[in-house]
Amino acid sequence: AAPPPPRKDHEAMTMPVTMQSCRPARLIPALCAIAGAAIYLLPISDSDGAAGIASRLASSLSPPSAPPSGTCSSTRGGPDGRWERDVPLADLAYYEPTYPAYNTSNPAHRPSPDDPEGTMHRKPTTYAWRDPPEVESRCARIAPLTAAAFCAEVRRLGIDRIVFVGDSIMFQQSYALVLQIGHDIPHKDPKTRRNSAGSWTSAYECPGDEDGGGGGQPVELQFLRNDFLIYGNMVTNSKSLPGKPVLKDWIGPYRLASSSARTLLVVNTGAHFKRGQKPSYEDVVMRFVADAGTKFGRPNDLVFWRTTPGGHPTCGTATEPFRTQEEYYDSVEHPPAEHANVVPKYGWGKFGAMNDYLKEALGGYNDGTGVGVTSGPKRIHVLDVEPMTNLRPDGHQTSPDNRDPDKPEWDCLHYSMPGPIDWFNNLLFTNLADLPSLEEEEQESAAAAESSGALRTRQDRESSPSTTTN
């Protein structure tokens, strides 16, 4: 069912919490009740204790919903996949970050004299994602993004602008993309880490066809920092809460770029939401869904909402990926004693429920059961990186592979680059390759309209009274 419309009072949602949000795959029932559902999905009063919340949560559980099936984009990167060591791939995917916040791990790396080829690059960069055989047998495998693959897709789909909107993790994704295609971004202030995650715009040009049949294609690349994805008349009380969110205007630059025929918009929010925040995460999701269909006024754009992966409390010692999702949830439920408070402190226990809510909301937009779509894109796609990223406790800024003596004392959410963050873009562009081009969409629409017109003509003919001529 479609999620309820946003409420004016911004209070906690009264929708039932399903087992999809707190099933064993999500594990940590106490955290799900307290850190996740209690904040976002259950009506809470001051008299509610943890036991009461857990009791009401248990009474509302329903059987888990079936996983999505059918399209390759809904099954790639799923919970049954795995990370597989692929050392040669690290050479193909290697790049050198230039921002000081993310260029500390590579220079500090030293190959082992016992295995110089196998340890040429940091170990976290040598893993490739593999979906189950039954998925890869019918769907293209997720492949590292290259400049050639990038240009092939932007040409085929008619994309002339790519806009990323979100927080510091989205900055990392946007920065990874420009580095993956051999480009770079303007350095506003390379001396400070804070400014390194600021908004930026850069021009990139795909080269002309090798046979000389076409000229180069310019593509504008842009990142707009907005931790809550709020816009317009949405006002947040977050400044009274811990932390200093960055809230750059993004809706204006996105909507008013008349020079762009087709924009690829990639958005995310979630990690910065806290108890008592207004508007809530659900409010932001439903406002975006409603306005994308009726107010953005960009029906040809491709829109992706990336899910929010949690951090890893064991990243300080992790040297390789987890093998199963259960390992990840067990590590969150039983973190090292010295980091026992990080999951509730940063809210990682609630991200799974938030991602499930997002998928339900976008499902309502895409299947027509939610708000009407009058001037927006036909679909808002989910870029689900959560299952893949759950299995990567290694490669974080604080992980053992980063041997820079000045590395962050404890950062188990952001990754060193290159690394797991690159696979956000690998999945994005592999999924883009499944989509029809604008020309193919127009042909499909014309064929559907012609078929519908022929059907109506036949129905009209059959329903009209027959006449005879004497």
C-alpha positions as semicolon CSV with decimal commas, in nm:
position;residue;x (nm);y (nm);z (nm)
1;A;0,000;0,000;0,000
2;A;0,108;0,358;-0,062
3;P;0,239;0,544;0,245
4;P;0,004;0,799;0,398
5;P;0,032;1,163;0,285
6;P;0,257;1,395;0,485
7;R;0,099;1,539;0,797
8;K;0,092;1,905;0,889
9;D;0,185;1,848;1,252
10;H;0,515;1,672;1,171
11;E;0,455;1,428;1,456
12;A;0,578;1,069;1,441
13;M;0,398;0,861;1,181
14;T;0,113;0,637;1,291
15;M;0,161;0,384;1,011
16;P;0,212;0,025;1,133
17;V;0,568;-0,096;1,145
18;T;0,601;-0,407;0,932
19;M;0,837;-0,696;0,984
20;Q;1,003;-0,577;0,664
21;S;1,153;-0,302;0,878
22;C;1,244;-0,521;1,177
23;R;1,264;-0,874;1,039
24;P;1,562;-1,095;1,132
25;A;1,742;-0,966;0,824
26;R;1,730;-0,626;0,996
27;L;1,802;-0,791;1,332
28;I;1,866;-0,579;1,644
29;P;1,500;-0,566;1,759
30;A;1,575;-0,340;2,056
31;L;1,757;-0,090;1,839
32;C;1,488;-0,115;1,575
33;A;1,229;-0,027;1,837
34;I;1,425;0,247;2,008
35;A;1,662;0,398;1,753
36;G;1,454;0,340;1,444
37;A;1,082;0,285;1,467
38;A;1,044;0,479;1,790
39;I;1,179;0,791;1,626
40;Y;1,024;0,760;1,284
41;L;0,739;0,516;1,261
42;L;0,554;0,489;1,592
43;P;0,355;0,756;1,776
44;I;0,562;0,825;2,087
45;S;0,459;0,988;2,412
46;D;0,676;1,091;2,703
47;S;0,538;0,802;2,907
48;D;0,651;0,541;2,657
49;G;0,935;0,328;2,786
50;A;1,146;0,089;2,579
51;A;0,936;-0,208;2,692
52;G;0,614;-0,036;2,593
53;I;0,751;0,062;2,256
54;A;0,876;-0,291;2,190
55;S;0,539;-0,433;2,296
56;R;0,343;-0,209;2,059
57;L;0,596;-0,277;1,786
58;A;0,560;-0,654;1,825
59;S;0,180;-0,629;1,808
60;S;0,199;-0,455;1,471
61;L;0,433;-0,696;1,296
62;S;0,321;-0,860;0,974
63;P;0,487;-1,124;0,752
64;P;0,777;-0,992;0,544
65;S;0,688;-0,876;0,197
66;A;0,827;-1,060;-0,103
67;P;1,140;-0,907;-0,253
68;P;1,098;-0,718;-0,581
69;S;1,141;-0,927;-0,892
70;G;1,132;-0,891;-1,265
71;T;1,370;-0,608;-1,352
72;C;1,745;-0,638;-1,333
73;S;1,774;-0,305;-1,153
74;S;1,557;-0,439;-0,871
75;T;1,774;-0,747;-0,818
76;R;2,129;-0,627;-0,877
77;G;2,324;-0,555;-0,561
78;G;2,073;-0,754;-0,356
79;P;2,121;-0,918;-0,015
80;D;2,220;-1,256;-0,163
81;G;2,526;-1,120;-0,343
82;R;2,886;-1,122;-0,224
83;W;3,221;-0,944;-0,258
84;E;3,484;-1,146;-0,443
85;R;3,857;-1,075;-0,457
86;D;3,959;-0,954;-0,804
87;V;4,309;-0,804;-0,793
88;P;4,338;-0,721;-1,168
89;L;4,019;-0,516;-1,141
90;A;4,192;-0,281;-0,897
91;D;4,425;-0,165;-1,175
92;L;4,129;-0,082;-1,399
93;A;3,941;0,099;-1,123
94;Y;4,235;0,288;-0,972
95;Y;4,243;0,667;-0,945
96;E;4,421;0,921;-0,726
97;P;4,204;1,159;-0,521
98;T;4,335;1,512;-0,489
99;Y;4,122;1,648;-0,205
100;P;4,312;1,623;0,125
101;A;4,017;1,466;0,304
102;Y;4,029;1,160;0,080
103;N;4,386;1,136;-0,055
104;T;4,558;1,015;0,260
105;S;4,513;0,639;0,230
106;N;4,678;0,581;-0,109
107;P;5,010;0,768;-0,050
108;A;5,052;0,591;0,282
109;H;5,009;0,248;0,123
110;R;5,317;0,034;0,063
111;P;5,308;-0,295;-0,134
112;S;5,435;-0,597;0,049
113;P;5,776;-0,720;-0,075
114;D;5,644;-1,075;-0,042
115;D;5,361;-1,011;-0,292
116;P;5,420;-0,682;-0,476
117;E;5,164;-0,752;-0,751
118;G;4,888;-0,875;-0,523
119;T;4,936;-0,585;-0,282
120;M;5,003;-0,308;-0,535
121;H;4,680;-0,140;-0,423
122;R;4,503;-0,122;-0,089
123;K;4,314;-0,443;-0,024
124;P;3,965;-0,283;-0,005
125;T;4,002;-0,171;-0,369
126;T;4,055;-0,530;-0,488
127;Y;3,702;-0,660;-0,432
128;A;3,429;-0,680;-0,695
129;W;3,058;-0,732;-0,635
130;R;2,905;-1,055;-0,764
131;D;2,533;-1,118;-0,772
132;P;2,401;-1,476;-0,752
133;P;2,446;-1,683;-1,072
134;E;2,073;-1,678;-1,144
135;V;2,085;-1,296;-1,150
136;E;2,404;-1,262;-1,354
137;S;2,278;-1,522;-1,603
138;R;1,999;-1,287;-1,714
139;C;2,132;-0,944;-1,612
140;A;2,451;-0,765;-1,702
141;R;2,706;-0,788;-1,424
142;I;2,784;-0,470;-1,229
143;A;3,102;-0,341;-1,388
144;P;3,352;-0,067;-1,295
145;L;3,260;0,267;-1,445
146;T;3,500;0,399;-1,710
147;A;3,504;0,712;-1,921
148;A;3,402;0,507;-2,226
149;A;3,105;0,347;-2,047
150;F;3,004;0,684;-1,902
151;C;3,004;0,856;-2,241
152;A;2,823;0,569;-2,410
153;E;2,532;0,599;-2,167
154;V;2,505;0,978;-2,158
155;R;2,500;0,976;-2,540
156;R;2,245;0,698;-2,567
157;L;2,014;0,846;-2,304
158;G;2,060;1,209;-2,411
159;I;2,194;1,319;-2,071
160;D;2,364;1,659;-2,074
161;R;2,374;1,724;-1,699
162;I;2,426;1,511;-1,388
163;V;2,326;1,658;-1,051
164;F;2,399;1,495;-0,715
165;V;2,216;1,631;-0,409
166;G;2,277;1,517;-0,054
167;D;2,523;1,505;0,233
168;S;2,894;1,424;0,266
169;I;2,847;1,064;0,150
170;M;2,679;1,196;-0,165
171;F;2,975;1,430;-0,206
172;Q;3,198;1,122;-0,198
173;Q;2,982;0,954;-0,462
174;S;2,991;1,259;-0,688
175;Y;3,365;1,300;-0,638
176;A;3,420;0,931;-0,713
177;L;3,233;0,966;-1,042
178;V;3,450;1,247;-1,176
179;L;3,763;1,055;-1,076
180;Q;3,634;0,732;-1,230
181;I;3,601;0,906;-1,567
182;G;3,944;1,069;-1,540
183;H;3,818;1,416;-1,454
184;D;3,843;1,638;-1,146
185;I;3,642;1,910;-0,972
186;P;3,722;2,270;-0,876
187;H;3,907;2,292;-0,546
188;K;3,746;2,570;-0,348
189;D;3,981;2,545;-0,053
190;P;4,208;2,240;-0,053
191;K;4,340;2,331;0,293
192;T;4,020;2,254;0,481
193;R;3,829;1,929;0,501
194;R;3,496;2,105;0,556
195;N;3,505;2,296;0,228
196;S;3,609;1,981;0,046
197;A;3,251;1,859;0,082
198;G;3,099;2,183;-0,048
199;S;2,890;2,229;-0,362
200;W;3,068;2,238;-0,697
201;T;3,006;2,247;-1,072
202;S;3,237;2,121;-1,344
203;A;3,223;2,079;-1,721
204;Y;3,318;1,752;-1,887
205;E;3,321;1,670;-2,255
206;C;3,281;1,324;-2,397
207;P;3,501;1,286;-2,706
208;G;3,354;1,258;-3,054
209;D;3,288;0,926;-3,223
210;E;3,598;0,736;-3,327
211;D;3,477;0,720;-3,687
212;G;3,442;1,099;-3,698
213;G;3,065;1,080;-3,734
214;G;2,989;1,296;-3,432
215;G;3,140;1,576;-3,231
216;G;3,208;1,586;-2,862
217;Q;2,920;1,595;-2,615
218;P;2,945;1,831;-2,317
219;V;2,808;1,712;-1,983
220;E;2,772;1,940;-1,683
221;L;2,855;1,768;-1,354
222;Q;2,728;1,918;-1,028
223;F;2,705;1,845;-0,657
224;L;2,471;2,047;-0,434
225;R;2,515;1,997;-0,060
226;N;2,187;1,970;0,130
227;D;2,189;1,728;0,422
228;F;1,808;1,709;0,451
229;L;1,700;1,753;0,087
230;I;1,467;2,033;0,198
231;Y;1,368;2,316;-0,034
232;G;1,110;2,587;-0,097
233;N;0,913;2,678;0,214
234;M;1,037;2,380;0,415
235;V;1,197;2,505;0,736
236;T;1,397;2,278;0,964
237;N;1,456;2,306;1,337
238;S;1,780;2,112;1,297
239;K;1,996;2,408;1,397
240;S;1,869;2,361;1,751
241;L;1,983;1,998;1,740
242;P;2,340;1,863;1,766
243;G;2,547;1,904;1,451
244;K;2,573;2,175;1,188
245;P;2,392;2,065;0,872
246;V;2,467;2,219;0,535
247;L;2,150;2,333;0,357
248;K;2,242;2,480;0,017
249;D;1,960;2,566;-0,221
250;W;1,928;2,286;-0,472
251;I;1,579;2,307;-0,617
252;G;1,648;2,638;-0,793
253;P;1,965;2,530;-0,974
254;Y;1,802;2,198;-1,063
255;R;1,467;2,324;-1,194
256;L;1,576;2,645;-1,360
257;A;1,855;2,507;-1,578
258;S;1,668;2,556;-1,905
259;S;1,983;2,476;-2,101
260;S;1,959;2,113;-1,993
261;A;1,747;1,892;-2,215
262;R;1,781;1,591;-1,987
263;T;1,928;1,577;-1,639
264;L;2,026;1,272;-1,439
265;L;1,931;1,367;-1,081
266;V;2,069;1,152;-0,798
267;V;1,951;1,240;-0,446
268;N;1,977;1,107;-0,093
269;T;1,905;1,208;0,263
270;G;1,867;1,019;0,589
271;A;2,188;1,002;0,789
272;H;2,145;1,341;0,960
273;F;1,784;1,307;1,082
274;K;1,745;1,306;1,460
275;R;1,472;1,269;1,720
276;G;1,228;1,557;1,725
277;Q;1,339;1,695;1,390
278;K;1,093;1,888;1,174
279;P;1,024;1,815;0,898
280;S;1,067;1,444;0,954
281;Y;1,230;1,205;0,710
282;E;0,887;1,082;0,601
283;D;0,770;1,438;0,539
284;V;1,069;1,507;0,316
285;V;1,021;1,185;0,117
286;M;0,650;1,247;0,057
287;R;0,702;1,615;-0,031
288;F;0,967;1,518;-0,287
289;V;0,745;1,245;-0,435
290;A;0,448;1,482;-0,466
291;D;0,646;1,769;-0,616
292;A;0,849;1,553;-0,854
293;G;0,526;1,447;-1,020
294;T;0,352;1,783;-1,027
295;K;0,586;2,079;-0,975
296;F;0,941;2,007;-1,086
297;G;0,840;2,045;-1,449
298;R;1,113;1,817;-1,588
299;P;0,934;1,510;-1,729
300;N;1,228;1,386;-1,939
301;D;1,474;1,371;-1,652
302;L;1,605;1,050;-1,500
303;V;1,567;1,059;-1,121
304;F;1,735;0,820;-0,877
305;W;1,704;0,820;-0,499
306;R;1,995;0,639;-0,334
307;T;1,932;0,443;-0,015
308;T;2,127;0,522;0,303
309;P;2,381;0,262;0,421
310;G;2,483;0,247;0,785
311;G;2,829;0,258;0,931
312;H;3,034;-0,028;1,075
313;P;3,135;-0,019;1,443
314;T;3,404;-0,282;1,371
315;C;3,576;-0,083;1,096
316;G;3,881;-0,016;1,311
317;T;3,989;-0,378;1,283
318;A;3,812;-0,504;0,968
319;T;4,040;-0,610;0,683
320;E;3,794;-0,785;0,451
321;P;3,422;-0,783;0,362
322;F;3,152;-0,963;0,552
323;R;3,017;-1,274;0,382
324;T;2,650;-1,236;0,479
325;Q;2,404;-0,969;0,583
326;E;2,365;-1,148;0,916
327;E;2,731;-1,079;0,993
328;Y;2,670;-0,709;0,947
329;Y;2,363;-0,697;1,171
330;D;2,540;-0,905;1,434
331;S;2,828;-0,656;1,434
332;V;2,581;-0,371;1,487
333;E;2,396;-0,556;1,761
334;H;2,719;-0,655;1,939
335;P;2,972;-0,378;1,868
336;P;3,313;-0,367;2,038
337;A;3,279;-0,248;2,396
338;E;3,475;0,071;2,327
339;H;3,225;0,164;2,054
340;A;2,904;0,037;2,212
341;N;2,740;0,380;2,193
342;V;2,803;0,459;1,827
343;V;2,498;0,284;1,679
344;P;2,242;0,476;1,889
345;K;2,454;0,793;1,872
346;Y;2,460;0,803;1,493
347;G;2,125;0,629;1,441
348;W;2,260;0,351;1,217
349;G;1,995;0,115;1,355
350;K;1,717;0,317;1,190
351;F;1,855;0,339;0,837
352;G;1,708;0,006;0,725
353;A;1,354;0,107;0,823
354;M;1,401;0,444;0,652
355;N;1,512;0,273;0,331
356;D;1,209;0,044;0,342
357;Y;0,980;0,344;0,382
358;L;1,148;0,513;0,087
359;K;1,092;0,210;-0,136
360;E;0,723;0,200;-0,043
361;A;0,682;0,570;-0,116
362;L;0,855;0,548;-0,455
363;G;0,656;0,235;-0,532
364;G;0,338;0,439;-0,489
365;Y;0,469;0,700;-0,733
366;N;0,581;0,443;-0,987
367;D;0,269;0,224;-0,988
368;G;0,023;0,513;-0,981
369;T;-0,132;0,437;-0,641
370;G;0,019;0,747;-0,482
371;V;0,007;1,105;-0,601
372;G;-0,077;1,179;-0,962
373;V;0,205;1,242;-1,207
374;T;0,117;1,534;-1,432
375;S;0,450;1,692;-1,523
376;G;0,720;1,472;-1,376
377;P;0,929;1,171;-1,477
378;K;0,748;0,843;-1,532
379;R;0,951;0,678;-1,259
380;I;1,170;0,765;-0,964
381;H;1,427;0,488;-0,951
382;V;1,574;0,340;-0,634
383;L;1,952;0,310;-0,629
384;D;1,974;0,050;-0,354
385;V;2,332;0,039;-0,229
386;E;2,243;-0,076;0,123
387;P;2,296;-0,455;0,084
388;M;2,632;-0,413;-0,093
389;T;2,759;-0,156;0,154
390;N;2,644;-0,352;0,459
391;L;2,910;-0,608;0,373
392;R;3,197;-0,356;0,364
393;P;3,331;-0,290;0,715
394;D;3,673;-0,262;0,553
395;G;3,805;0,040;0,363
396;H;3,665;0,311;0,592
397;Q;3,866;0,620;0,680
398;T;3,968;0,457;1,009
399;S;4,024;0,104;0,873
400;P;4,369;-0,062;0,901
401;D;4,440;-0,017;0,527
402;N;4,463;0,362;0,580
403;R;4,812;0,391;0,725
404;D;4,825;0,768;0,725
405;P;4,927;0,869;1,079
406;D;4,691;1,168;1,056
407;K;4,385;0,968;0,956
408;P;4,059;1,036;1,147
409;E;4,058;0,900;1,498
410;W;3,728;0,726;1,436
411;D;3,523;0,745;1,116
412;C;3,342;0,424;1,031
413;L;3,086;0,584;0,798
414;H;3,299;0,755;0,530
415;Y;3,523;0,543;0,309
416;S;3,873;0,595;0,179
417;M;3,888;0,648;-0,196
418;P;3,904;0,456;-0,420
419;G;3,702;0,185;-0,250
420;P;3,347;0,065;-0,183
421;I;3,198;0,409;-0,260
422;D;3,288;0,359;-0,629
423;W;3,036;0,079;-0,652
424;F;2,752;0,325;-0,597
425;N;2,831;0,463;-0,942
426;N;2,907;0,122;-1,088
427;L;2,556;0,010;-0,991
428;L;2,402;0,338;-1,112
429;F;2,546;0,316;-1,461
430;T;2,487;-0,057;-1,496
431;N;2,120;0,010;-1,416
432;L;2,111;0,306;-1,655
433;A;2,216;0,071;-1,934
434;D;1,885;-0,116;-1,886
435;L;1,674;0,194;-1,957
436;P;1,536;0,279;-2,301
437;S;1,668;0,586;-2,478
438;L;1,445;0,889;-2,533
439;E;1,392;0,780;-2,893
440;E;1,292;0,431;-2,780
441;E;1,055;0,579;-2,521
442;E;0,892;0,796;-2,788
443;Q;0,853;0,496;-3,017
444;E;0,698;0,292;-2,735
445;S;0,460;0,577;-2,646
446;A;0,360;0,621;-3,011
447;A;0,298;0,248;-3,051
448;A;0,093;0,241;-2,730
449;A;-0,112;0,543;-2,842
450;E;-0,172;0,387;-3,183
451;S;-0,278;0,059;-3,026
452;S;-0,507;0,239;-2,781
453;G;-0,661;0,446;-3,062
454;A;-0,725;0,137;-3,273
455;L;-0,888;-0,034;-2,975
456;R;-1,118;0,263;-2,909
457;T;-1,215;0,280;-3,276
458;R;-1,306;-0,087;-3,277
459;Q;-1,501;-0,053;-2,953
460;D;-1,688;0,250;-3,088
461;R;-1,771;0,062;-3,407
462;E;-1,896;-0,241;-3,214
463;S;-2,105;-0,032;-2,976
464;S;-2,271;0,186;-3,242
465;P;-2,613;0,073;-3,380
466;S;-2,597;-0,094;-3,720
467;T;-2,769;0,080;-4,010
468;T;-2,903;-0,054;-4,335
469;T;-2,961;0,115;-4,668
470;N;-3,274;0,040;-4,873
